[in-house]
Amino acid sequence: MRRVCVQGLEKLGEGALDAPEDVYVDAAAGGALYTATSDGWMQRMSPGNGSWERWRFIGGTGLLGIAPSADGAMLVCDADKGLLRVGEDGVVTLLASEVEGTRIRFAEAAIEASDGTVYFSDASTRFGLDRWFHDFVESRATGRLLRYDPRSGQTSVVLDSLGFANGVALPRDEAFVVVCESSRCTRVWLKGEKAGKAETFIDNLPGCPDNIRLGSDGHFWIALAQIRSAWLDFVTRWSLTKRVVASFPTLLEWLQATAKGAMVAQVSQDGRIIRVLDDSEGKAINLVTSVTEFNGDIFLGSRATNFIGKLSLAQGAHEQGAVPS
């Protein structure tokens, strides 16, 4: 595995984008970029002149993961409302706000399979977006991977007891679905002899997995939040310290402020790290939440910035030496 340092990051839409969590690139439209921002808008960048437009208004402050639908609509995870569909005509439809009699409290990320089934994550059943760090510190593993069936309109639980369920992705053959947790990525087999079985896809990553997206070469790109620190490791080691810190907002804010830096990893379909791109001090971009690869570039989303980062994989990084895999 190679580790490289981020160089030459281009800041797209700087100042016009409010906490762009996720990025989708429409290859059929020549590389048009889409993102959802915390001011309630879906925004789009023209591939021709790089100009941004407020494309569709959804409302709310909890817009997170986005994904395309085969019918031309966009799927949007609203942490507060649930799974949304935004049509080409701008009509917003709520697809799922509860599952099996319980509220979807923290819709995070989604992906649509070729048969129209939507797999999406519910990060926590205890806390919403405004208190996500409480869930991370408490580590009670209440997240879920959910399935929305467009034919019946029903939502079901695929896997529960997940540690802050986050990004969701499918490989090209859709043999399994991957869901990211705070300390690992888990896959659930959808086909073959293992169908229905859950197992660890990859763990021991150099950061906390956030969003995951399939790359053009069949490998996955994973955004790794740099939340781990010596203090946080100490706090989360025992139930008592977790409860004490979770009871004091000031301590939580201080711990959260210790997180800095940005990192993404390219991971093979068999769960092997291929390379890591790193901005350990957060000089170019901080707290990357998503990474999308297109045409030799990667596009980085972050709720801590007012821009989307663009980095050339060929020219924008230099090797820092091997890292044990």
Short mmCIF file of C-alpha atoms in Angstrom, two decimals:
data_model
loop_
_atom_site.label_atom_id
_atom_site.label_comp_id
_atom_site.label_asym_id
_atom_site.label_seq_id
_atom_site.Cartn_x
_atom_site.Cartn_y
_atom_site.Cartn_z
CA MET A 1 0.00 0.00 0.00
CA ARG A 2 1.22 3.51 -0.86
CA ARG A 3 0.58 6.64 1.17
CA VAL A 4 0.65 9.98 -0.61
CA CYS A 5 0.29 13.56 0.49
CA VAL A 6 -2.37 15.78 -1.04
CA GLN A 7 -0.91 18.44 -3.36
CA GLY A 8 -2.49 21.06 -5.61
CA LEU A 9 -6.09 20.86 -4.44
CA GLU A 10 -8.52 22.97 -6.49
CA LYS A 11 -11.42 24.50 -4.55
CA LEU A 12 -14.64 24.35 -6.58
CA GLY A 13 -17.48 26.72 -5.71
CA GLU A 14 -15.55 28.24 -2.81
CA GLY A 15 -17.80 30.49 -0.76
CA ALA A 16 -20.98 29.38 -2.53
CA LEU A 17 -21.39 25.92 -1.01
CA ASP A 18 -22.51 25.47 2.59
CA ALA A 19 -21.15 22.19 4.02
CA PRO A 20 -21.28 19.99 0.88
CA GLU A 21 -21.36 16.52 2.44
CA ASP A 22 -21.46 14.42 -0.72
CA VAL A 23 -20.67 14.74 -4.43
CA TYR A 24 -22.13 13.00 -7.48
CA VAL A 25 -20.62 13.32 -10.96
CA ASP A 26 -22.94 12.75 -13.92
CA ALA A 27 -20.75 11.15 -16.59
CA ALA A 28 -23.59 11.15 -19.13
CA ALA A 29 -23.78 14.95 -18.80
CA GLY A 30 -20.07 15.38 -19.43
CA GLY A 31 -19.07 15.55 -15.78
CA ALA A 32 -21.73 17.81 -14.24
CA LEU A 33 -21.27 17.93 -10.46
CA TYR A 34 -24.10 17.71 -7.94
CA THR A 35 -24.07 18.26 -4.20
CA ALA A 36 -26.57 18.94 -1.43
CA THR A 37 -25.79 21.73 1.02
CA SER A 38 -26.95 22.55 4.52
CA ASP A 39 -28.92 25.59 3.34
CA GLY A 40 -31.48 23.24 1.81
CA TRP A 41 -30.35 23.36 -1.83
CA MET A 42 -29.13 20.80 -4.31
CA GLN A 43 -26.51 22.59 -6.36
CA ARG A 44 -25.06 21.76 -9.75
CA MET A 45 -21.83 22.74 -11.48
CA SER A 46 -21.73 23.00 -15.26
CA PRO A 47 -18.87 20.96 -16.77
CA GLY A 48 -18.45 23.59 -19.46
CA ASN A 49 -17.61 26.79 -17.60
CA GLY A 50 -17.49 25.58 -13.99
CA SER A 51 -20.36 27.84 -12.92
CA TRP A 52 -22.65 26.78 -10.09
CA GLU A 53 -26.41 27.06 -9.93
CA ARG A 54 -28.94 26.42 -7.21
CA TRP A 55 -30.57 23.53 -9.04
CA ARG A 56 -33.37 22.26 -6.78
CA PHE A 57 -34.63 23.51 -3.42
CA ILE A 58 -35.42 20.82 -0.85
CA GLY A 59 -35.33 22.76 2.40
CA GLY A 60 -33.99 21.87 5.83
CA THR A 61 -30.47 21.76 7.19
CA GLY A 62 -29.86 18.01 7.19
CA LEU A 63 -29.11 17.16 3.54
CA LEU A 64 -26.37 14.53 3.39
CA GLY A 65 -25.79 11.69 0.91
CA ILE A 66 -26.95 11.89 -2.71
CA ALA A 67 -27.19 9.24 -5.43
CA PRO A 68 -28.67 9.01 -8.93
CA SER A 69 -31.80 7.03 -9.79
CA ALA A 70 -32.22 5.24 -13.11
CA ASP A 71 -35.29 7.34 -13.98
CA GLY A 72 -33.28 10.57 -13.90
CA ALA A 73 -34.28 11.57 -10.39
CA MET A 74 -31.86 12.05 -7.49
CA LEU A 75 -32.01 10.24 -4.18
CA VAL A 76 -31.20 12.42 -1.19
CA CYS A 77 -30.75 11.42 2.43
CA ASP A 78 -32.19 14.05 4.73
CA ALA A 79 -30.96 13.30 8.25
CA ASP A 80 -34.15 14.73 9.73
CA LYS A 81 -36.81 13.57 7.25
CA GLY A 82 -35.55 10.31 5.78
CA LEU A 83 -35.02 9.10 2.21
CA LEU A 84 -36.14 11.60 -0.45
CA ARG A 85 -36.60 11.50 -4.22
CA VAL A 86 -36.00 14.72 -6.15
CA GLY A 87 -37.51 14.48 -9.64
CA GLU A 88 -36.21 16.19 -12.76
CA ASP A 89 -39.23 18.49 -12.43
CA GLY A 90 -38.08 19.52 -8.95
CA VAL A 91 -40.84 17.67 -7.11
CA VAL A 92 -39.60 16.30 -3.78
CA THR A 93 -41.14 13.01 -2.61
CA LEU A 94 -40.60 11.40 0.78
CA LEU A 95 -39.91 7.71 0.13
CA ALA A 96 -39.18 6.51 3.66
CA SER A 97 -39.40 8.11 7.09
CA GLU A 98 -39.88 5.00 9.21
CA VAL A 99 -39.06 1.32 9.14
CA GLU A 100 -40.90 -1.51 10.86
CA GLY A 101 -42.73 0.91 13.12
CA THR A 102 -39.68 2.94 14.14
CA ARG A 103 -38.57 6.38 13.02
CA ILE A 104 -35.62 6.78 10.67
CA ARG A 105 -33.77 9.27 12.81
CA PHE A 106 -30.54 9.86 10.87
CA ALA A 107 -30.68 9.00 7.14
CA GLU A 108 -27.10 9.21 5.93
CA ALA A 109 -26.25 7.70 2.54
CA ALA A 110 -27.96 5.74 -0.25
CA ILE A 111 -27.30 3.72 -3.39
CA GLU A 112 -29.73 2.34 -5.97
CA ALA A 113 -29.33 -1.19 -7.35
CA SER A 114 -30.09 -2.09 -10.96
CA ASP A 115 -33.50 -3.47 -10.01
CA GLY A 116 -34.49 -0.17 -8.38
CA THR A 117 -33.97 -1.31 -4.79
CA VAL A 118 -32.43 1.42 -2.65
CA TYR A 119 -30.02 0.56 0.14
CA PHE A 120 -29.49 3.35 2.65
CA SER A 121 -28.16 3.92 6.13
CA ASP A 122 -29.71 5.17 9.35
CA ALA A 123 -26.68 6.28 11.36
CA SER A 124 -28.26 6.25 14.82
CA THR A 125 -31.61 5.53 16.44
CA ARG A 126 -30.65 7.68 19.46
CA PHE A 127 -29.33 10.95 18.05
CA GLY A 128 -29.89 13.17 15.04
CA LEU A 129 -27.39 15.12 12.95
CA ASP A 130 -27.04 17.92 15.51
CA ARG A 131 -25.76 15.43 18.10
CA TRP A 132 -23.85 12.98 15.92
CA PHE A 133 -20.75 13.23 18.09
CA HIS A 134 -22.73 12.00 21.11
CA ASP A 135 -23.42 8.78 19.23
CA PHE A 136 -19.78 8.45 18.23
CA VAL A 137 -18.57 8.84 21.81
CA GLU A 138 -21.20 6.59 23.37
CA SER A 139 -20.48 3.83 20.82
CA ARG A 140 -23.77 2.03 21.46
CA ALA A 141 -24.05 0.72 17.89
CA THR A 142 -27.66 1.57 17.08
CA GLY A 143 -27.16 2.26 13.37
CA ARG A 144 -28.94 0.30 10.64
CA LEU A 145 -28.66 -0.63 6.97
CA LEU A 146 -32.09 -0.33 5.37
CA ARG A 147 -33.70 -1.44 2.11
CA TYR A 148 -36.41 0.48 0.24
CA ASP A 149 -38.48 -1.51 -2.29
CA PRO A 150 -39.95 0.85 -4.92
CA ARG A 151 -42.46 -1.76 -6.05
CA SER A 152 -44.15 -2.14 -2.68
CA GLY A 153 -43.09 1.18 -1.17
CA GLN A 154 -41.96 -0.74 1.91
CA THR A 155 -38.76 -0.26 3.89
CA SER A 156 -37.08 -3.07 5.82
CA VAL A 157 -34.00 -3.59 7.99
CA VAL A 158 -31.13 -5.42 6.32
CA LEU A 159 -28.70 -5.18 9.24
CA ASP A 160 -28.84 -3.51 12.64
CA SER A 161 -26.52 -2.92 15.63
CA LEU A 162 -24.10 -0.95 13.46
CA GLY A 163 -21.64 1.54 14.91
CA PHE A 164 -22.77 4.81 13.30
CA ALA A 165 -23.90 3.47 9.92
CA ASN A 166 -22.65 5.73 7.16
CA GLY A 167 -21.69 5.30 3.49
CA VAL A 168 -23.28 2.61 1.33
CA ALA A 169 -21.99 1.14 -1.96
CA LEU A 170 -22.43 -1.74 -4.39
CA PRO A 171 -19.78 -3.43 -6.57
CA ARG A 172 -20.36 -3.73 -10.31
CA ASP A 173 -21.90 -7.21 -10.07
CA GLU A 174 -24.02 -6.20 -7.05
CA ALA A 175 -23.05 -9.42 -5.28
CA PHE A 176 -22.96 -7.59 -1.95
CA VAL A 177 -23.64 -4.23 -0.39
CA VAL A 178 -21.06 -2.43 1.77
CA VAL A 179 -21.97 -0.16 4.67
CA CYS A 180 -19.40 1.93 6.55
CA GLU A 181 -19.30 2.07 10.34
CA SER A 182 -17.19 4.25 12.62
CA SER A 183 -14.40 1.68 12.90
CA ARG A 184 -14.85 -0.67 9.93
CA CYS A 185 -16.82 -1.44 6.77
CA THR A 186 -19.24 -4.36 6.75
CA ARG A 187 -20.65 -6.16 3.74
CA VAL A 188 -23.86 -8.11 3.37
CA TRP A 189 -23.95 -10.68 0.59
CA LEU A 190 -26.91 -10.33 -1.78
CA LYS A 191 -26.18 -13.23 -4.13
CA GLY A 192 -24.69 -16.72 -4.08
CA GLU A 193 -24.20 -19.20 -1.28
CA LYS A 194 -23.50 -16.45 1.25
CA ALA A 195 -26.65 -14.46 0.46
CA GLY A 196 -27.90 -12.78 3.64
CA LYS A 197 -24.62 -13.25 5.51
CA ALA A 198 -22.85 -10.21 7.01
CA GLU A 199 -19.08 -10.06 7.48
CA THR A 200 -16.30 -7.52 7.87
CA PHE A 201 -15.25 -6.07 4.53
CA ILE A 202 -12.28 -4.07 5.87
CA ASP A 203 -11.17 -2.84 9.28
CA ASN A 204 -8.02 -1.36 10.82
CA LEU A 205 -8.28 1.62 8.48
CA PRO A 206 -6.19 4.72 9.33
CA GLY A 207 -9.32 6.73 10.11
CA CYS A 208 -13.07 6.42 10.64
CA PRO A 209 -14.93 5.37 7.47
CA ASP A 210 -17.49 7.90 6.30
CA ASN A 211 -18.88 7.73 2.75
CA ILE A 212 -17.86 5.13 0.18
CA ARG A 213 -18.27 5.17 -3.60
CA LEU A 214 -17.38 2.78 -6.41
CA GLY A 215 -14.61 4.00 -8.71
CA SER A 216 -14.39 3.59 -12.48
CA ASP A 217 -11.87 0.75 -12.15
CA GLY A 218 -14.06 -1.34 -9.84
CA HIS A 219 -12.22 -0.35 -6.67
CA PHE A 220 -13.88 1.61 -3.87
CA TRP A 221 -12.98 5.07 -2.58
CA ILE A 222 -13.59 5.65 1.14
CA ALA A 223 -13.48 8.99 2.98
CA LEU A 224 -11.75 8.55 6.34
CA ALA A 225 -12.65 11.04 9.06
CA GLN A 226 -9.67 11.88 11.27
CA ILE A 227 -11.61 11.76 14.53
CA ARG A 228 -9.40 9.41 16.50
CA SER A 229 -7.04 10.95 19.05
CA ALA A 230 -5.28 9.84 22.22
CA TRP A 231 -7.88 11.64 24.33
CA LEU A 232 -10.81 10.15 22.46
CA ASP A 233 -9.34 6.66 22.64
CA PHE A 234 -9.01 7.13 26.40
CA VAL A 235 -12.60 8.35 26.77
CA THR A 236 -14.14 5.55 24.71
CA ARG A 237 -12.23 2.79 26.48
CA TRP A 238 -14.67 2.55 29.41
CA SER A 239 -18.44 2.91 29.73
CA LEU A 240 -18.09 5.25 32.72
CA THR A 241 -15.87 7.78 30.95
CA LYS A 242 -18.14 7.71 27.90
CA ARG A 243 -21.18 8.48 30.04
CA VAL A 244 -19.40 11.24 31.95
CA VAL A 245 -18.10 13.02 28.85
CA ALA A 246 -21.43 12.65 27.04
CA SER A 247 -23.05 14.48 29.95
CA PHE A 248 -20.90 17.59 29.52
CA PRO A 249 -21.39 19.48 26.22
CA THR A 250 -18.23 21.51 26.77
CA LEU A 251 -16.10 18.38 26.97
CA LEU A 252 -17.75 16.99 23.85
CA GLU A 253 -17.07 20.20 21.96
CA TRP A 254 -13.43 20.15 23.06
CA LEU A 255 -12.99 16.53 21.97
CA GLN A 256 -14.66 17.22 18.63
CA ALA A 257 -12.35 20.19 18.06
CA THR A 258 -9.29 17.92 18.34
CA ALA A 259 -10.27 16.27 15.05
CA LYS A 260 -8.40 17.67 12.07
CA GLY A 261 -6.89 16.58 8.80
CA ALA A 262 -8.23 14.78 5.76
CA MET A 263 -7.72 11.30 4.38
CA VAL A 264 -9.17 9.04 1.69
CA ALA A 265 -8.37 5.44 0.83
CA GLN A 266 -8.71 3.38 -2.32
CA VAL A 267 -9.78 -0.16 -1.44
CA SER A 268 -10.03 -3.20 -3.70
CA GLN A 269 -13.17 -5.31 -4.04
CA ASP A 270 -11.58 -7.94 -1.81
CA GLY A 271 -11.07 -5.43 1.02
CA ARG A 272 -7.39 -4.56 0.50
CA ILE A 273 -6.05 -1.01 0.82
CA ILE A 274 -4.39 0.06 -2.42
CA ARG A 275 -3.39 3.61 -1.52
CA VAL A 276 -4.10 6.40 0.92
CA LEU A 277 -4.15 10.13 0.17
CA ASP A 278 -3.46 12.24 3.20
CA ASP A 279 -3.60 15.87 4.33
CA SER A 280 -2.73 15.16 7.94
CA GLU A 281 -2.77 18.80 9.06
CA GLY A 282 -5.83 19.81 7.10
CA LYS A 283 -3.98 22.54 5.19
CA ALA A 284 -5.78 21.94 1.89
CA ILE A 285 -9.07 20.52 3.19
CA ASN A 286 -10.36 19.33 6.53
CA LEU A 287 -12.68 16.51 7.65
CA VAL A 288 -13.44 14.97 4.26
CA THR A 289 -16.83 13.22 4.32
CA SER A 290 -17.01 11.85 0.77
CA VAL A 291 -14.79 11.05 -2.19
CA THR A 292 -15.92 10.53 -5.80
CA GLU A 293 -13.61 9.58 -8.67
CA PHE A 294 -14.21 10.67 -12.26
CA ASN A 295 -11.98 10.89 -15.31
CA GLY A 296 -8.70 10.80 -13.40
CA ASP A 297 -9.77 13.25 -10.70
CA ILE A 298 -11.29 12.82 -7.26
CA PHE A 299 -13.85 15.21 -5.80
CA LEU A 300 -13.94 15.67 -2.03
CA GLY A 301 -16.98 16.71 0.00
CA SER A 302 -16.81 18.04 3.55
CA ARG A 303 -19.27 19.47 6.05
CA ALA A 304 -16.42 21.58 7.42
CA THR A 305 -15.82 23.57 4.21
CA ASN A 306 -17.58 25.94 1.80
CA PHE A 307 -16.17 24.25 -1.32
CA ILE A 308 -15.66 20.90 -3.02
CA GLY A 309 -12.06 19.80 -3.41
CA LYS A 310 -10.83 18.58 -6.79
CA LEU A 311 -7.58 16.66 -7.02
CA SER A 312 -5.85 15.14 -10.03
CA LEU A 313 -4.77 11.60 -9.20
CA ALA A 314 -1.92 11.80 -11.70
CA GLN A 315 -0.47 15.17 -10.70
CA GLY A 316 -1.95 16.20 -7.38
CA ALA A 317 -0.18 13.90 -4.97
CA HIS A 318 3.31 12.73 -4.17
CA GLU A 319 4.41 9.58 -2.43
CA GLN A 320 5.28 9.76 1.27
CA GLY A 321 6.52 6.23 1.68
CA ALA A 322 5.01 2.85 2.27
CA VAL A 323 2.48 2.28 5.04
CA PRO A 324 2.02 -1.21 6.45
CA SER A 325 -1.22 -2.79 5.22
#
